[in-house]
mmCIF file of C-alpha atoms and ligand atoms in Angstrom:
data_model
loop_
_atom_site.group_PDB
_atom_site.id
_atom_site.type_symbol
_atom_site.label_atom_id
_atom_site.label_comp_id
_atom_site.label_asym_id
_atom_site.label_seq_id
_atom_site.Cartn_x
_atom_site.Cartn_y
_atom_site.Cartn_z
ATOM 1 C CA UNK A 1 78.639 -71.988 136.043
ATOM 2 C CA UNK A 2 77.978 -74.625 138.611
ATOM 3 C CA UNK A 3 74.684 -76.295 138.513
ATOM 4 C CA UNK A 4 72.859 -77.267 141.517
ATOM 5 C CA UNK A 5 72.712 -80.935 142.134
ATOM 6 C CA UNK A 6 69.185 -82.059 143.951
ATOM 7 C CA UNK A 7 68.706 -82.318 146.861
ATOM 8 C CA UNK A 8 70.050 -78.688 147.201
ATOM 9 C CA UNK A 9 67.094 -76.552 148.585
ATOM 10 C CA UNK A 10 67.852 -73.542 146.012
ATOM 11 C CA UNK A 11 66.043 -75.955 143.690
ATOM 12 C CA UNK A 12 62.975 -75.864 145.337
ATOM 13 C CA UNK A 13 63.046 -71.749 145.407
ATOM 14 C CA UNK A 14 60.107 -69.907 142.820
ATOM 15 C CA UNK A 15 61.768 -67.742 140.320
ATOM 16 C CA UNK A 16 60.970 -63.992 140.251
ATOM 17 C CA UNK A 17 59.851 -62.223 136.861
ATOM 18 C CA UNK A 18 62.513 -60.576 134.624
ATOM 19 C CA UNK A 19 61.654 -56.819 134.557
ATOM 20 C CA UNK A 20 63.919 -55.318 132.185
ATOM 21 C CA UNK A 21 66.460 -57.554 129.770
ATOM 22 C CA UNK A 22 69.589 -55.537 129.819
ATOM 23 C CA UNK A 23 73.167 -56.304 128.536
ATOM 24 C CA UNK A 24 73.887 -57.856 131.978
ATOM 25 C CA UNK A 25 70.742 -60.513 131.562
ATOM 26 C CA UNK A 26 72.067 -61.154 127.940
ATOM 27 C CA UNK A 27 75.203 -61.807 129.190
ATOM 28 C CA UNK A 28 73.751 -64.117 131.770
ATOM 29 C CA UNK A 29 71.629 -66.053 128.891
ATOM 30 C CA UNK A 30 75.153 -66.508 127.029
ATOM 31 C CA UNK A 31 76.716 -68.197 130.420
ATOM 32 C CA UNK A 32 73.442 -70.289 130.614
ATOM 33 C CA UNK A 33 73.881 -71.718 126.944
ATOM 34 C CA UNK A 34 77.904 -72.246 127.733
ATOM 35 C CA UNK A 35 76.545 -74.381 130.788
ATOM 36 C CA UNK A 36 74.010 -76.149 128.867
ATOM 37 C CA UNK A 37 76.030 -77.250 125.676
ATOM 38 C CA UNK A 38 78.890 -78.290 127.778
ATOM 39 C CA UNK A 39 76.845 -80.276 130.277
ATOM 40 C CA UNK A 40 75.711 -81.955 128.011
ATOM 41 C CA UNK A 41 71.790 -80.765 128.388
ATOM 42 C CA UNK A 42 68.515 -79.722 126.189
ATOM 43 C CA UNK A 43 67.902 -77.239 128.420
ATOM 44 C CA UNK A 44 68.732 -75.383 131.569
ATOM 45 C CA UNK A 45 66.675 -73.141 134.207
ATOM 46 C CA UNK A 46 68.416 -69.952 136.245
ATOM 47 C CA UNK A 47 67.187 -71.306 138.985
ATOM 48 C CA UNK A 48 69.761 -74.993 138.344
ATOM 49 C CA UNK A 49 72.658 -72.000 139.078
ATOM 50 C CA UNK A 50 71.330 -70.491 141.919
ATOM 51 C CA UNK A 51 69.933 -67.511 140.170
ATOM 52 C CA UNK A 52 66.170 -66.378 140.815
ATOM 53 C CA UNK A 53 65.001 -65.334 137.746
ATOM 54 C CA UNK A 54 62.442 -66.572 135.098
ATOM 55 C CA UNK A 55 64.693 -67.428 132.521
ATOM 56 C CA UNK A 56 65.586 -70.462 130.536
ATOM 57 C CA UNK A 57 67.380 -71.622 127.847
ATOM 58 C CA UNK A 58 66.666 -74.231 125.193
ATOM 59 C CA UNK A 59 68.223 -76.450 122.310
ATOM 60 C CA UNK A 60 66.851 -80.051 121.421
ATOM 61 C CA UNK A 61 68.174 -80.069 117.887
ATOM 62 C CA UNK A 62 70.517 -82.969 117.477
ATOM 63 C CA UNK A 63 73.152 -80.776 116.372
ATOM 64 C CA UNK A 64 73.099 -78.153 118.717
ATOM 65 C CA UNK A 65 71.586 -74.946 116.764
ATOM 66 C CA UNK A 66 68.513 -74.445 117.783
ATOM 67 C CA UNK A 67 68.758 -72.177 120.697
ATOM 68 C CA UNK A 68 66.326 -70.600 122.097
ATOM 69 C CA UNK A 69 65.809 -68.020 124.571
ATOM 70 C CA UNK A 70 62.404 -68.148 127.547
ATOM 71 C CA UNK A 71 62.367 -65.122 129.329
ATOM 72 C CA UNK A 72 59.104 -65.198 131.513
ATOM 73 C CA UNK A 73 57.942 -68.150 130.277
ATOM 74 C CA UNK A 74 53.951 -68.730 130.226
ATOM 75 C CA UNK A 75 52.286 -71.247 128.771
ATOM 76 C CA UNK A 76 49.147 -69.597 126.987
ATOM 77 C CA UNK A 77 46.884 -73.119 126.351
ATOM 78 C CA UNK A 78 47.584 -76.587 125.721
ATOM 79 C CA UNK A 79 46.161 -79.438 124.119
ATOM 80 C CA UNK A 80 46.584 -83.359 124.821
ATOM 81 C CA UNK A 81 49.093 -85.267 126.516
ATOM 82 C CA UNK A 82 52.249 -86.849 126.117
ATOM 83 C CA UNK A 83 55.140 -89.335 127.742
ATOM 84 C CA UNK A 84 58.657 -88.558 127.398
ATOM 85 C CA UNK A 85 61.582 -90.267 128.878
ATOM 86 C CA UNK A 86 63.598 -87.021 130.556
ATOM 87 C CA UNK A 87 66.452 -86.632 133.010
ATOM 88 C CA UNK A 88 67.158 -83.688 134.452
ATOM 89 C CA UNK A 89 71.063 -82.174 134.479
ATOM 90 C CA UNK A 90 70.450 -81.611 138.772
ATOM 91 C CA UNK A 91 69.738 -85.140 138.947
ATOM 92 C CA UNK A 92 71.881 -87.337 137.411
ATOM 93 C CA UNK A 93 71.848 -90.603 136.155
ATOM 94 C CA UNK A 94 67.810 -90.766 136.589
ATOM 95 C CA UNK A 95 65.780 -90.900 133.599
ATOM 96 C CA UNK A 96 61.952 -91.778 134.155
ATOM 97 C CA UNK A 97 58.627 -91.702 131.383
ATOM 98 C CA UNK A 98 57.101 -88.303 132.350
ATOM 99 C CA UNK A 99 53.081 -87.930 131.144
ATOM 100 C CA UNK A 100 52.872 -83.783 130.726
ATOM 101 C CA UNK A 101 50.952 -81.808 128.283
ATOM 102 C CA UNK A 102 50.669 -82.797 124.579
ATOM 103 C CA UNK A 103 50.911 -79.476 122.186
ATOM 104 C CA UNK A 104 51.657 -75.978 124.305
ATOM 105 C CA UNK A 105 51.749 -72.282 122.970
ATOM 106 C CA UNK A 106 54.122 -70.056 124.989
ATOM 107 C CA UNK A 107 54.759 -66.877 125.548
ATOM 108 C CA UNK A 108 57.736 -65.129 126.529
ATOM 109 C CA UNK A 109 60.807 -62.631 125.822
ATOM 110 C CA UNK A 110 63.050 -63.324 123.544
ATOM 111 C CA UNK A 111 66.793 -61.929 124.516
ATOM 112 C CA UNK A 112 66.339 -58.791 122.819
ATOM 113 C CA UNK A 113 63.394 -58.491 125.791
ATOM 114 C CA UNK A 114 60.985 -58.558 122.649
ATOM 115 C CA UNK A 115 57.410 -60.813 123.329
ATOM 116 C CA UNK A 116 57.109 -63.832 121.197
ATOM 117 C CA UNK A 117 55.027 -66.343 120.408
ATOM 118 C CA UNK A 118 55.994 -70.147 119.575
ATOM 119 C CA UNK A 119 53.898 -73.713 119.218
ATOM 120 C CA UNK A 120 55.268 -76.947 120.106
ATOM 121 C CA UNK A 121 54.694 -80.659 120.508
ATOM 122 C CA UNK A 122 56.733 -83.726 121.365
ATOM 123 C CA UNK A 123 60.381 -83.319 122.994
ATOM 124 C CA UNK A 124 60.247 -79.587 122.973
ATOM 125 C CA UNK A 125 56.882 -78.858 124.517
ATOM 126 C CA UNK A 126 57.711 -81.513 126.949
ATOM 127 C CA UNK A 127 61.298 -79.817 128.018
ATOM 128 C CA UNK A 128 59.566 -76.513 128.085
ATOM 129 C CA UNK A 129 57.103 -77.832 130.579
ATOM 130 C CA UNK A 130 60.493 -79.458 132.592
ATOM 131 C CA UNK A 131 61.797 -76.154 132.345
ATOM 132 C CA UNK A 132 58.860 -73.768 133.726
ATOM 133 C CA UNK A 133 58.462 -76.488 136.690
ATOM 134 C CA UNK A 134 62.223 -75.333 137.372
ATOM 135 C CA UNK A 135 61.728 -71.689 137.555
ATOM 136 C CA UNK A 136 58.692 -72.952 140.320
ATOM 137 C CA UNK A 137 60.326 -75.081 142.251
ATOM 138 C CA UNK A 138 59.053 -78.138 140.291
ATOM 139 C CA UNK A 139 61.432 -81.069 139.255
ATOM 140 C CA UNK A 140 60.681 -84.242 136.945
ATOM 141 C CA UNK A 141 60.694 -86.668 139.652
ATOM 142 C CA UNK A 142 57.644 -84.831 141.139
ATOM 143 C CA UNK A 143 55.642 -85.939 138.566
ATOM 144 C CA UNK A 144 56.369 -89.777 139.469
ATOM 145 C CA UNK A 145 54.479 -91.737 141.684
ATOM 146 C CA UNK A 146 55.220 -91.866 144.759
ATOM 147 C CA UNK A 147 56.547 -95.337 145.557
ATOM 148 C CA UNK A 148 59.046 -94.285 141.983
ATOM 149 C CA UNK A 149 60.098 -91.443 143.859
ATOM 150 C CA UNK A 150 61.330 -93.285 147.032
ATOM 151 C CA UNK A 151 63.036 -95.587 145.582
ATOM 152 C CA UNK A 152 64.830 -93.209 143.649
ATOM 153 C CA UNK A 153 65.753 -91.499 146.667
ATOM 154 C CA UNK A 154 67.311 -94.215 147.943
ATOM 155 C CA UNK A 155 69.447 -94.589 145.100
ATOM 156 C CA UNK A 156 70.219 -91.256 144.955
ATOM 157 C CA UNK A 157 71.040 -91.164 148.488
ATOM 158 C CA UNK A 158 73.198 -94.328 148.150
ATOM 159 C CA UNK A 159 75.335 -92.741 145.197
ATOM 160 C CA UNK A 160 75.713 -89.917 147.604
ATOM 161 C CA UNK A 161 77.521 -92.042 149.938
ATOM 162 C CA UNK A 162 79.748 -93.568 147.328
ATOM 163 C CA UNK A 163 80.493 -90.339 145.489
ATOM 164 C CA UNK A 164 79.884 -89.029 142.277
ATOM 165 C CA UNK A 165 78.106 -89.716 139.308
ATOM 166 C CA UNK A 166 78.209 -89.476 136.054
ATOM 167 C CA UNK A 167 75.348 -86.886 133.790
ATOM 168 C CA UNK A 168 73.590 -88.041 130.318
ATOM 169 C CA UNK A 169 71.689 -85.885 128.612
ATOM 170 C CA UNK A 170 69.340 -84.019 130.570
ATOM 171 C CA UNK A 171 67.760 -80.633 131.121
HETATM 172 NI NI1 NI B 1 65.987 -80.251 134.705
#
């Protein structure tokens, strides 16, 4: 699948609520992963390929075997804070220091459309959190200040005129 490169205004759409995980949502999950891995990314949101529902995919493990599957996503209480360095794979070639919450429990479906429970800290709390702000609309660079932001707008803008870019690892 493609993913949506910012400043495309799909980005900035809110995700709807799965309401039933069928074998066509499973199969979408399996094109999400494909995406991801062979981005390269940690993570990817339906709503980076244009599709408007709440569901994300996830693997920070070095070698690629953690996956894991957010359908309706919720984070259920949080403690502390954090900063992690992220990029984001529908923004290229920007990485900034993000401060987001420390330690998060979240809810959601697993792909079987079964509720689960998990507890994180460090990278993977912190890409969950990138990944939620996805399914609302939200992207990384929204948590920068706001002279950061500019000027990387007007980088971004510039490699727009010259054309192309290349990804690192991102979500
Ligand atoms: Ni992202």
């Amino acid at each position: 699948m493609e993913i949506l490169q910012y400043p495309d205004a799909r980005l900035r759409e809110r995700a709807e609520p799965v309401a039933a995980v069928d074998a066509a949502v499973r199969a979408f999950i399996d094109d999400l992963f494909e995406t991801m891995y062979a981005a390269p990314g940690i993570g990817l949101a339906a709503t980076q390929v244009g599709d408007r529902r709440r569901i994300v995919v996830i693997d920070v493990s070095p070698e690629g075997d953690d996956p894991r599957v957010l359908i309706n996503p919720e984070i259920e209480s949080a403690a502390g804070e954090q900063v992690q360095e992220e990029g984001c794979l529908s923004i290229p070639g920007v990485q900034e220091r993000v401060r987001r919450l420390g330690e998060v429990r979240v809810h959601a479906l697993d792909r079987d459309g079964a509720p689960y429970h998990f507890e994180a800290d460090g990278l993977l709390a912190a890409c969950v959190q990138h990944e939620i702000d996805h399914l609302d609309g939200r992207l990384f660079i929204d948590h920068l200040s706001l002279l950061k932001r500019q000027r990387i707008e007007k980088r971004l803008a510039r490699e727009r005129r010259k054309g192309g870019d290349e990804g690192r690892k991102a979500g």
